[in-house]
Amino acid sequence: MSEAMTTDLYEATMALSYLREGMTGPATFDLYARGLPPERGFLVAAGLEPALDFLSGFRVEPEDVAAFAAAMHRPDEDLEPLLGLGFDGGVRAVPEGRIVLAGEPLLELTAPLPQAQLVETYLMGQLSHQTTIASKAARCVLAAEGRPVVDFSLRRTHGPWAGMQSARLSAMTGFTATSNVAAAAAYGIEASGTMAHAYIEAFADEESAFRAFARTHPGPVTFLVDTYDTASGVATAARVLSELESGPSGAIRLDSGDLGEQAVRARAILDAAGLPEVRIVVSGGLDEYAVAELIHSGAPIDAFAVGTRMGVSADAAALDTAYKLVAYDGTPVMKLSSAKATAPGTKQVWRRPGYADVIGECDELPPHGGAPLLETVMREGRRTGDPDTLDRARRRFDTDLAGLPPHARRIRHPIPPRPATSAGLARLAGRVRHRIEHRLAADGEAGGRQAA
């Protein structure tokens, strides 16, 4: 079964209906976040690369038709119009690593209507999840205020696939290393890890465990010191570190309790032992809020290992994304639903200094000082260039972060910037709204006459 089956049943039903009705004209869909999660001031665009890989190889195979037919309780021949359907459309999108605001299209896709409909679920899943995780990781980096942050999320993400994504996305937004060996190898990320409490417990005492670990690990080591009594563990680690042939480098890790208070005590023990260069790493239920609190308390912490709460974006695990039809067969369309109205037509987002972004029609002249965010990344079902790289995405993020307004950087209760709507797009929306309302009124009058 191919990836074409990564869809909801209703999308397959609609695509089949479009084909039977001869509705195969070009359709444009916008994929965007309606709003930001609480206490967020921005989003980081992510997930485009796997989305383009999916579209490049998209094709409905015979086994997919059979699966669709079984799900619909229909004979296979009823679903045969879907057989061989591929993707030969175009995509304009915000490159990975760019900072975006609510309401701004992350991706705009134009393709024959059945194709554009069938790929909805996969695209939403990739961009929604990865943008969510990248945005959470970026906030952890902001909270650390320049101190290293390491990804420890693999064992708590929603499966190894999500763990790979978390490692890549956290590296894209400024994490310095990951404990995920597969991700380190796949993406060229620095690997970093320590030991578990089980390792300490397996030995007769902490000192035996530390010395055995150091014999196996030739480089700078990090000892987990709070398995039993933290102060005793730090003192033992200090003694072993000072006697290593490689010199008294390395670190200790604190994983439980009041991390700020324990860091103060650990620093005092290490300094008294003549080990000011030994770093203190903390872990255990950290996110941007906990990191910011530790930083602002003045705790002598050198690095943060962030896992679960970043890897699943625990406080905002889902992004309210939408994939909405904005034009069909050359005609702009829009949705008028209360609180969920959409803007019609193909669009461009222009980034101006201070994130005074403007969303307008695709062919409008840019506002003064505006640079386009949406780039053409696929034509006729093929990429317009080589696959993107993690390094390029990281550079984009660093550049965008440097210009982010201070209020959007706040960890608690930021005032998120909002994009403006261009005059041209506002006029287009007014015309489309008038056309729809006029048609609804005419349909209502015709219905009334029939009833009479």
Short mmCIF file of C-alpha atoms in Angstrom, two decimals:
data_model
loop_
_atom_site.label_atom_id
_atom_site.label_comp_id
_atom_site.label_asym_id
_atom_site.label_seq_id
_atom_site.Cartn_x
_atom_site.Cartn_y
_atom_site.Cartn_z
CA MET A 1 0.00 0.00 0.00
CA SER A 2 1.40 3.38 -1.01
CA GLU A 3 1.49 6.71 0.79
CA ALA A 4 -1.50 7.74 -1.32
CA MET A 5 -3.54 5.93 1.34
CA THR A 6 -2.49 8.52 3.93
CA THR A 7 -5.83 10.24 3.60
CA ASP A 8 -9.23 10.48 5.25
CA LEU A 9 -12.06 8.50 3.71
CA TYR A 10 -14.08 11.60 2.90
CA GLU A 11 -11.22 12.96 0.79
CA ALA A 12 -11.19 9.83 -1.34
CA THR A 13 -14.96 10.05 -1.70
CA MET A 14 -14.80 13.70 -2.75
CA ALA A 15 -11.97 13.04 -5.20
CA LEU A 16 -13.96 10.22 -6.78
CA SER A 17 -17.00 12.47 -7.04
CA TYR A 18 -14.96 15.24 -8.68
CA LEU A 19 -13.68 12.79 -11.27
CA ARG A 20 -17.15 11.45 -12.03
CA GLU A 21 -18.51 15.00 -12.36
CA GLY A 22 -15.66 16.07 -14.64
CA MET A 23 -14.43 18.62 -12.09
CA THR A 24 -10.73 18.43 -12.83
CA GLY A 25 -9.93 22.13 -13.22
CA PRO A 26 -7.05 23.73 -11.32
CA ALA A 27 -7.79 24.22 -7.62
CA THR A 28 -5.73 26.27 -5.18
CA PHE A 29 -5.65 25.42 -1.47
CA ASP A 30 -4.03 27.41 1.34
CA LEU A 31 -2.57 25.60 4.37
CA TYR A 32 -2.21 27.90 7.39
CA ALA A 33 -2.65 28.14 11.16
CA ARG A 34 -5.84 29.93 12.16
CA GLY A 35 -4.35 31.12 15.44
CA LEU A 36 -1.42 30.66 17.79
CA PRO A 37 -1.49 28.41 20.86
CA PRO A 38 -1.71 30.24 24.20
CA GLU A 39 1.45 32.12 25.21
CA ARG A 40 2.97 31.82 21.74
CA GLY A 41 4.30 34.84 19.87
CA PHE A 42 5.28 33.13 16.61
CA LEU A 43 5.54 29.85 14.70
CA VAL A 44 8.51 28.27 12.91
CA ALA A 45 7.64 26.82 9.49
CA ALA A 46 8.62 23.16 9.24
CA GLY A 47 7.64 19.93 7.52
CA LEU A 48 7.97 21.13 3.93
CA GLU A 49 10.73 18.72 2.92
CA PRO A 50 8.83 15.47 3.62
CA ALA A 51 5.72 17.05 2.10
CA LEU A 52 7.55 17.66 -1.18
CA ASP A 53 8.98 14.14 -1.12
CA PHE A 54 5.44 12.81 -0.72
CA LEU A 55 4.04 14.89 -3.56
CA SER A 56 6.93 13.93 -5.87
CA GLY A 57 6.13 10.23 -5.45
CA PHE A 58 2.35 10.45 -5.08
CA ARG A 59 0.42 7.91 -7.17
CA VAL A 60 -2.72 5.87 -6.56
CA GLU A 61 -1.81 2.22 -7.13
CA PRO A 62 -4.12 -0.80 -7.63
CA GLU A 63 -3.75 -1.83 -4.00
CA ASP A 64 -4.81 1.68 -2.95
CA VAL A 65 -7.96 1.41 -5.08
CA ALA A 66 -8.73 -1.93 -3.45
CA ALA A 67 -8.25 -0.42 0.02
CA PHE A 68 -10.46 2.56 -0.80
CA ALA A 69 -13.13 0.23 -2.18
CA ALA A 70 -13.04 -1.98 0.92
CA ALA A 71 -13.33 1.05 3.21
CA MET A 72 -16.34 2.31 1.25
CA HIS A 73 -17.94 -1.16 0.95
CA ARG A 74 -17.93 -0.77 -2.81
CA PRO A 75 -16.68 -3.02 -5.64
CA ASP A 76 -13.17 -2.21 -6.86
CA GLU A 77 -14.40 -1.14 -10.28
CA ASP A 78 -16.36 1.74 -8.71
CA LEU A 79 -13.06 3.25 -7.55
CA GLU A 80 -11.15 2.69 -10.78
CA PRO A 81 -11.33 6.38 -11.81
CA LEU A 82 -8.78 7.02 -9.03
CA LEU A 83 -6.29 4.48 -10.43
CA GLY A 84 -3.05 6.05 -11.62
CA LEU A 85 -3.85 9.46 -10.18
CA GLY A 86 -0.58 11.28 -9.44
CA PHE A 87 0.46 14.81 -8.55
CA ASP A 88 1.42 17.17 -11.37
CA GLY A 89 0.64 20.47 -9.71
CA GLY A 90 2.61 23.35 -8.26
CA VAL A 91 3.50 24.41 -4.73
CA ARG A 92 4.49 27.75 -3.26
CA ALA A 93 5.57 27.57 0.36
CA VAL A 94 7.45 29.22 3.21
CA PRO A 95 10.88 27.53 3.44
CA GLU A 96 11.66 25.62 6.61
CA GLY A 97 13.14 27.65 9.43
CA ARG A 98 11.30 30.88 8.61
CA ILE A 99 9.31 32.48 11.41
CA VAL A 100 5.64 32.98 10.49
CA LEU A 101 2.50 34.41 12.08
CA ALA A 102 -1.06 33.13 12.41
CA GLY A 103 -3.14 33.33 9.25
CA GLU A 104 -0.15 33.34 6.91
CA PRO A 105 -0.11 30.48 4.38
CA LEU A 106 2.60 27.98 5.15
CA LEU A 107 1.90 26.34 1.82
CA GLU A 108 -0.22 27.12 -1.24
CA LEU A 109 -0.91 24.23 -3.61
CA THR A 110 -2.43 24.38 -7.09
CA ALA A 111 -3.35 21.17 -8.91
CA PRO A 112 -6.33 19.48 -10.59
CA LEU A 113 -9.04 19.40 -7.95
CA PRO A 114 -9.07 15.61 -7.27
CA GLN A 115 -5.29 15.60 -6.78
CA ALA A 116 -5.32 18.63 -4.51
CA GLN A 117 -8.04 17.04 -2.38
CA LEU A 118 -6.39 13.65 -1.95
CA VAL A 119 -3.13 15.04 -0.55
CA GLU A 120 -4.77 17.19 2.15
CA THR A 121 -4.35 14.88 5.14
CA TYR A 122 -0.68 14.08 4.57
CA LEU A 123 0.25 17.72 4.06
CA MET A 124 -1.68 18.87 7.11
CA GLY A 125 -0.19 16.14 9.26
CA GLN A 126 3.40 16.89 8.29
CA LEU A 127 3.29 20.67 8.44
CA SER A 128 1.07 20.85 11.53
CA HIS A 129 3.13 18.47 13.65
CA GLN A 130 6.54 19.67 12.59
CA THR A 131 5.67 23.38 12.86
CA THR A 132 4.32 22.71 16.35
CA ILE A 133 7.51 20.97 17.53
CA ALA A 134 9.87 23.44 15.86
CA SER A 135 8.02 26.34 17.49
CA LYS A 136 8.23 24.72 20.93
CA ALA A 137 11.95 23.99 20.51
CA ALA A 138 12.62 27.57 19.44
CA ARG A 139 11.03 28.84 22.64
CA CYS A 140 13.30 26.57 24.72
CA VAL A 141 16.32 28.08 22.98
CA LEU A 142 15.05 31.59 23.65
CA ALA A 143 14.50 30.76 27.32
CA ALA A 144 18.05 29.41 27.70
CA GLU A 145 19.52 32.80 26.76
CA GLY A 146 22.57 31.43 25.00
CA ARG A 147 23.23 28.37 27.14
CA PRO A 148 23.38 25.05 25.27
CA VAL A 149 20.17 23.02 24.99
CA VAL A 150 20.26 19.30 24.15
CA ASP A 151 17.42 17.12 22.79
CA PHE A 152 16.54 14.25 25.15
CA SER A 153 13.07 13.56 23.71
CA LEU A 154 13.39 10.24 21.87
CA ARG A 155 12.02 7.92 24.55
CA ARG A 156 8.90 10.02 25.16
CA THR A 157 7.88 11.14 21.67
CA HIS A 158 4.97 9.47 19.94
CA GLY A 159 7.14 6.83 18.33
CA PRO A 160 10.62 6.73 16.77
CA TRP A 161 9.44 8.58 13.63
CA ALA A 162 8.37 11.54 15.77
CA GLY A 163 11.63 11.29 17.72
CA MET A 164 13.61 11.68 14.51
CA GLN A 165 11.59 14.76 13.63
CA SER A 166 12.07 16.27 17.09
CA ALA A 167 15.84 15.85 16.85
CA ARG A 168 15.98 17.49 13.43
CA LEU A 169 13.60 20.32 14.29
CA SER A 170 15.32 21.12 17.57
CA ALA A 171 18.67 21.26 15.75
CA MET A 172 17.09 23.56 13.18
CA THR A 173 16.04 25.98 15.92
CA GLY A 174 19.26 26.09 17.89
CA PHE A 175 19.66 22.93 20.01
CA THR A 176 23.32 21.99 20.09
CA ALA A 177 23.05 18.18 20.26
CA THR A 178 20.71 15.19 20.52
CA SER A 179 20.74 11.89 22.39
CA ASN A 180 19.11 10.25 19.33
CA VAL A 181 21.88 8.24 17.66
CA ALA A 182 19.95 7.62 14.44
CA ALA A 183 19.13 11.31 14.07
CA ALA A 184 22.71 12.32 14.79
CA ALA A 185 23.90 10.04 12.00
CA ALA A 186 21.14 10.98 9.54
CA TYR A 187 21.32 14.75 9.96
CA GLY A 188 24.90 15.38 11.04
CA ILE A 189 23.89 16.53 14.52
CA GLU A 190 26.26 16.29 17.50
CA ALA A 191 25.39 13.26 19.66
CA SER A 192 25.29 13.73 23.42
CA GLY A 193 24.23 11.55 26.30
CA THR A 194 25.06 10.49 29.84
CA MET A 195 23.86 7.51 31.83
CA ALA A 196 20.67 6.29 33.46
CA HIS A 197 19.97 5.73 37.15
CA ALA A 198 19.82 2.00 36.34
CA TYR A 199 23.52 2.13 35.44
CA ILE A 200 24.39 3.51 38.87
CA GLU A 201 22.15 0.99 40.62
CA ALA A 202 23.78 -1.92 38.79
CA PHE A 203 27.11 -1.24 40.54
CA ALA A 204 28.02 -1.67 44.18
CA ASP A 205 28.35 2.08 44.65
CA GLU A 206 28.43 5.36 42.74
CA GLU A 207 32.22 5.58 42.60
CA SER A 208 32.51 2.16 40.96
CA ALA A 209 29.88 3.17 38.41
CA PHE A 210 31.60 6.48 37.61
CA ARG A 211 35.02 4.91 37.20
CA ALA A 212 33.68 2.12 34.98
CA PHE A 213 31.85 4.63 32.80
CA ALA A 214 34.97 6.77 32.45
CA ARG A 215 37.01 3.73 31.39
CA THR A 216 34.50 3.05 28.58
CA HIS A 217 34.06 6.68 27.52
CA PRO A 218 37.44 8.20 26.55
CA GLY A 219 36.18 11.77 26.08
CA PRO A 220 34.75 14.23 28.59
CA VAL A 221 32.17 12.38 30.67
CA THR A 222 28.96 13.46 32.36
CA PHE A 223 28.06 11.74 35.63
CA LEU A 224 24.47 11.44 36.86
CA VAL A 225 24.78 12.38 40.54
CA ASP A 226 21.30 12.25 42.11
CA THR A 227 20.50 8.54 42.18
CA TYR A 228 20.83 8.38 45.99
CA ASP A 229 22.04 11.48 47.83
CA THR A 230 22.85 14.39 45.53
CA ALA A 231 25.51 16.07 47.68
CA SER A 232 27.32 12.77 48.15
CA GLY A 233 27.00 12.01 44.45
CA VAL A 234 28.51 15.37 43.48
CA ALA A 235 31.40 14.88 45.90
CA THR A 236 32.08 11.40 44.51
CA ALA A 237 31.91 12.68 40.93
CA ALA A 238 34.34 15.48 41.83
CA ARG A 239 36.82 13.00 43.25
CA VAL A 240 36.67 10.74 40.17
CA LEU A 241 36.81 13.63 37.70
CA SER A 242 39.87 15.11 39.38
CA GLU A 243 41.73 11.79 39.05
CA LEU A 244 40.99 11.07 35.41
CA GLU A 245 44.02 10.84 33.10
CA SER A 246 42.21 13.02 30.57
CA GLY A 247 42.06 15.80 33.13
CA PRO A 248 39.25 17.20 35.28
CA SER A 249 36.89 18.03 32.42
CA GLY A 250 33.36 16.84 31.94
CA ALA A 251 30.10 17.54 33.71
CA ILE A 252 27.59 16.36 36.25
CA ARG A 253 23.86 15.98 35.58
CA LEU A 254 21.03 16.81 37.96
CA ASP A 255 17.73 15.15 37.08
CA SER A 256 15.31 15.61 39.99
CA GLY A 257 14.20 17.80 42.85
CA ASP A 258 14.70 21.56 43.06
CA LEU A 259 17.19 21.87 40.23
CA GLY A 260 18.08 25.49 40.99
CA GLU A 261 18.86 24.84 44.64
CA GLN A 262 20.75 21.64 43.86
CA ALA A 263 22.80 23.42 41.20
CA VAL A 264 23.89 26.03 43.74
CA ARG A 265 25.01 23.33 46.19
CA ALA A 266 26.69 21.29 43.46
CA ARG A 267 28.60 24.32 42.21
CA ALA A 268 29.89 24.98 45.70
CA ILE A 269 31.11 21.40 46.08
CA LEU A 270 32.81 21.40 42.67
CA ASP A 271 34.49 24.76 43.24
CA ALA A 272 35.71 23.67 46.67
CA ALA A 273 37.24 20.61 45.00
CA GLY A 274 39.12 22.87 42.59
CA LEU A 275 36.88 21.99 39.62
CA PRO A 276 35.39 25.29 38.40
CA GLU A 277 35.56 24.04 34.80
CA VAL A 278 33.23 21.07 35.42
CA ARG A 279 29.83 21.97 34.00
CA ILE A 280 26.40 21.42 35.51
CA VAL A 281 23.73 19.97 33.22
CA VAL A 282 20.09 19.70 34.32
CA SER A 283 17.23 17.60 32.99
CA GLY A 284 13.88 16.28 34.13
CA GLY A 285 10.55 17.67 32.91
CA LEU A 286 12.04 20.83 31.45
CA ASP A 287 10.40 23.16 28.96
CA GLU A 288 10.78 26.85 28.16
CA TYR A 289 8.91 27.88 31.32
CA ALA A 290 11.11 25.82 33.63
CA VAL A 291 14.28 26.88 31.80
CA ALA A 292 13.32 30.56 31.99
CA GLU A 293 12.61 30.25 35.71
CA LEU A 294 15.99 28.65 36.35
CA ILE A 295 17.79 31.28 34.30
CA HIS A 296 16.06 34.16 36.04
CA SER A 297 16.80 32.66 39.47
CA GLY A 298 20.51 32.91 38.72
CA ALA A 299 21.09 29.17 39.13
CA PRO A 300 24.65 28.21 38.05
CA ILE A 301 23.51 25.90 35.26
CA ASP A 302 25.63 25.48 32.15
CA ALA A 303 23.35 23.41 29.88
CA PHE A 304 19.79 22.10 29.69
CA ALA A 305 18.66 18.66 28.48
CA VAL A 306 15.06 19.05 27.29
CA GLY A 307 12.98 16.01 26.45
CA THR A 308 9.34 15.09 26.82
CA ARG A 309 7.73 18.49 26.99
CA MET A 310 9.52 19.66 23.85
CA GLY A 311 9.18 16.40 21.93
CA VAL A 312 5.39 16.35 22.28
CA SER A 313 4.88 20.11 22.73
CA ALA A 314 3.12 19.19 25.95
CA ASP A 315 1.30 22.47 26.61
CA ALA A 316 0.09 22.88 23.01
CA ALA A 317 0.25 19.51 21.31
CA ALA A 318 -1.86 20.45 18.29
CA LEU A 319 -1.83 23.41 15.94
CA ASP A 320 -5.17 24.68 14.59
CA THR A 321 -4.25 24.38 10.94
CA ALA A 322 -6.62 24.54 7.98
CA TYR A 323 -6.40 23.49 4.33
CA LYS A 324 -8.94 25.59 2.48
CA LEU A 325 -9.97 25.99 -1.15
CA VAL A 326 -9.33 29.59 -2.24
CA ALA A 327 -9.74 29.33 -6.02
CA TYR A 328 -11.22 26.86 -8.49
CA ASP A 329 -10.97 26.89 -12.26
CA GLY A 330 -9.88 30.51 -12.36
CA THR A 331 -12.52 31.79 -9.91
CA PRO A 332 -11.61 32.95 -6.37
CA VAL A 333 -13.76 31.31 -3.70
CA MET A 334 -14.13 31.79 0.04
CA LYS A 335 -15.83 30.37 3.10
CA LEU A 336 -18.15 32.66 5.06
CA SER A 337 -18.66 30.53 8.18
CA SER A 338 -18.80 32.48 11.43
CA ALA A 339 -15.31 32.89 12.96
CA LYS A 340 -13.85 30.72 10.19
CA ALA A 341 -14.17 32.90 7.10
CA THR A 342 -11.33 32.49 4.60
CA ALA A 343 -9.63 34.93 2.24
CA PRO A 344 -10.04 34.16 -1.48
CA GLY A 345 -7.50 33.83 -4.24
CA THR A 346 -3.80 33.05 -4.55
CA LYS A 347 -1.67 35.04 -2.14
CA GLN A 348 1.73 36.32 -1.15
CA VAL A 349 3.00 37.24 2.30
CA TRP A 350 5.41 40.14 2.51
CA ARG A 351 7.75 40.40 5.48
CA ARG A 352 8.48 43.96 6.55
CA PRO A 353 10.84 45.12 9.33
CA GLY A 354 9.48 44.47 12.81
CA TYR A 355 7.27 41.66 11.47
CA ALA A 356 4.74 44.14 10.11
CA ASP A 357 3.70 41.45 7.64
CA VAL A 358 1.13 41.99 4.89
CA ILE A 359 -0.95 39.29 3.18
CA GLY A 360 -2.05 40.27 -0.31
CA GLU A 361 -2.94 38.93 -3.72
CA CYS A 362 -0.17 36.99 -5.42
CA ASP A 363 0.26 39.47 -8.28
CA GLU A 364 0.05 42.67 -6.22
CA LEU A 365 3.00 45.01 -6.00
CA PRO A 366 4.85 44.48 -2.69
CA PRO A 367 4.47 47.07 0.05
CA HIS A 368 7.43 49.32 0.80
CA GLY A 369 10.21 47.31 2.42
CA GLY A 370 8.38 44.02 1.91
CA ALA A 371 10.12 40.76 0.97
CA PRO A 372 8.10 37.70 -0.13
CA LEU A 373 7.85 34.68 2.18
CA LEU A 374 6.20 32.21 -0.21
CA GLU A 375 8.60 30.69 -2.75
CA THR A 376 7.85 28.42 -5.70
CA VAL A 377 9.18 25.00 -4.69
CA MET A 378 7.37 22.71 -7.15
CA ARG A 379 6.10 22.98 -10.75
CA GLU A 380 4.26 20.28 -12.71
CA GLY A 381 4.82 17.82 -9.89
CA ARG A 382 8.59 18.32 -9.74
CA ARG A 383 10.80 20.21 -7.33
CA THR A 384 12.20 23.46 -8.67
CA GLY A 385 15.55 22.86 -6.98
CA ASP A 386 17.58 20.47 -4.87
CA PRO A 387 16.19 19.30 -1.53
CA ASP A 388 16.71 21.78 1.26
CA THR A 389 19.32 21.20 3.97
CA LEU A 390 19.25 21.45 7.73
CA ASP A 391 22.04 24.03 7.67
CA ARG A 392 20.11 26.36 5.35
CA ALA A 393 16.97 26.04 7.46
CA ARG A 394 19.00 26.79 10.60
CA ARG A 395 20.47 29.91 9.01
CA ARG A 396 17.01 31.12 8.03
CA PHE A 397 15.82 30.65 11.58
CA ASP A 398 18.80 32.50 13.04
CA THR A 399 18.23 35.42 10.65
CA ASP A 400 14.51 35.64 11.36
CA LEU A 401 15.00 35.28 15.11
CA ALA A 402 17.39 38.24 15.14
CA GLY A 403 14.62 40.49 13.83
CA LEU A 404 11.81 39.16 16.02
CA PRO A 405 10.23 41.92 18.14
CA PRO A 406 10.90 41.68 21.90
CA HIS A 407 7.24 41.23 22.79
CA ALA A 408 6.98 38.17 20.51
CA ARG A 409 9.99 36.62 22.28
CA ARG A 410 8.34 36.61 25.68
CA ILE A 411 7.89 33.19 27.20
CA ARG A 412 4.73 34.11 29.10
CA HIS A 413 1.77 35.98 27.64
CA PRO A 414 3.38 37.54 24.57
CA ILE A 415 1.46 39.92 22.37
CA PRO A 416 1.74 38.11 19.03
CA PRO A 417 2.19 40.22 15.91
CA ARG A 418 -0.65 39.94 13.40
CA PRO A 419 -0.30 40.26 9.63
CA ALA A 420 -2.22 43.02 7.88
CA THR A 421 -4.41 42.45 4.82
CA SER A 422 -3.57 44.40 1.69
CA ALA A 423 -6.15 46.71 0.16
CA GLY A 424 -6.21 44.55 -2.98
CA LEU A 425 -6.98 41.37 -1.08
CA ALA A 426 -9.64 43.15 0.97
CA ARG A 427 -11.34 44.37 -2.23
CA LEU A 428 -11.22 40.87 -3.74
CA ALA A 429 -12.74 39.38 -0.57
CA GLY A 430 -15.50 41.99 -0.69
CA ARG A 431 -16.34 41.16 -4.31
CA VAL A 432 -16.37 37.40 -3.68
CA ARG A 433 -18.47 37.83 -0.55
CA HIS A 434 -20.97 40.00 -2.47
CA ARG A 435 -21.19 37.40 -5.26
CA ILE A 436 -21.84 34.58 -2.80
CA GLU A 437 -24.42 36.52 -0.81
CA HIS A 438 -26.19 37.58 -4.02
CA ARG A 439 -26.34 33.97 -5.17
CA LEU A 440 -27.64 32.81 -1.78
CA ALA A 441 -30.33 35.47 -1.86
CA ALA A 442 -31.37 34.45 -5.37
CA ASP A 443 -31.48 30.79 -4.35
CA GLY A 444 -33.63 31.75 -1.37
CA GLU A 445 -36.11 33.63 -3.54
CA ALA A 446 -36.31 30.73 -5.98
CA GLY A 447 -36.92 28.33 -3.13
CA GLY A 448 -39.68 30.55 -1.78
CA ARG A 449 -41.44 30.65 -5.16
CA GLN A 450 -41.25 26.89 -5.47
CA ALA A 451 -42.71 26.47 -1.98
CA ALA A 452 -45.53 28.85 -2.86
#
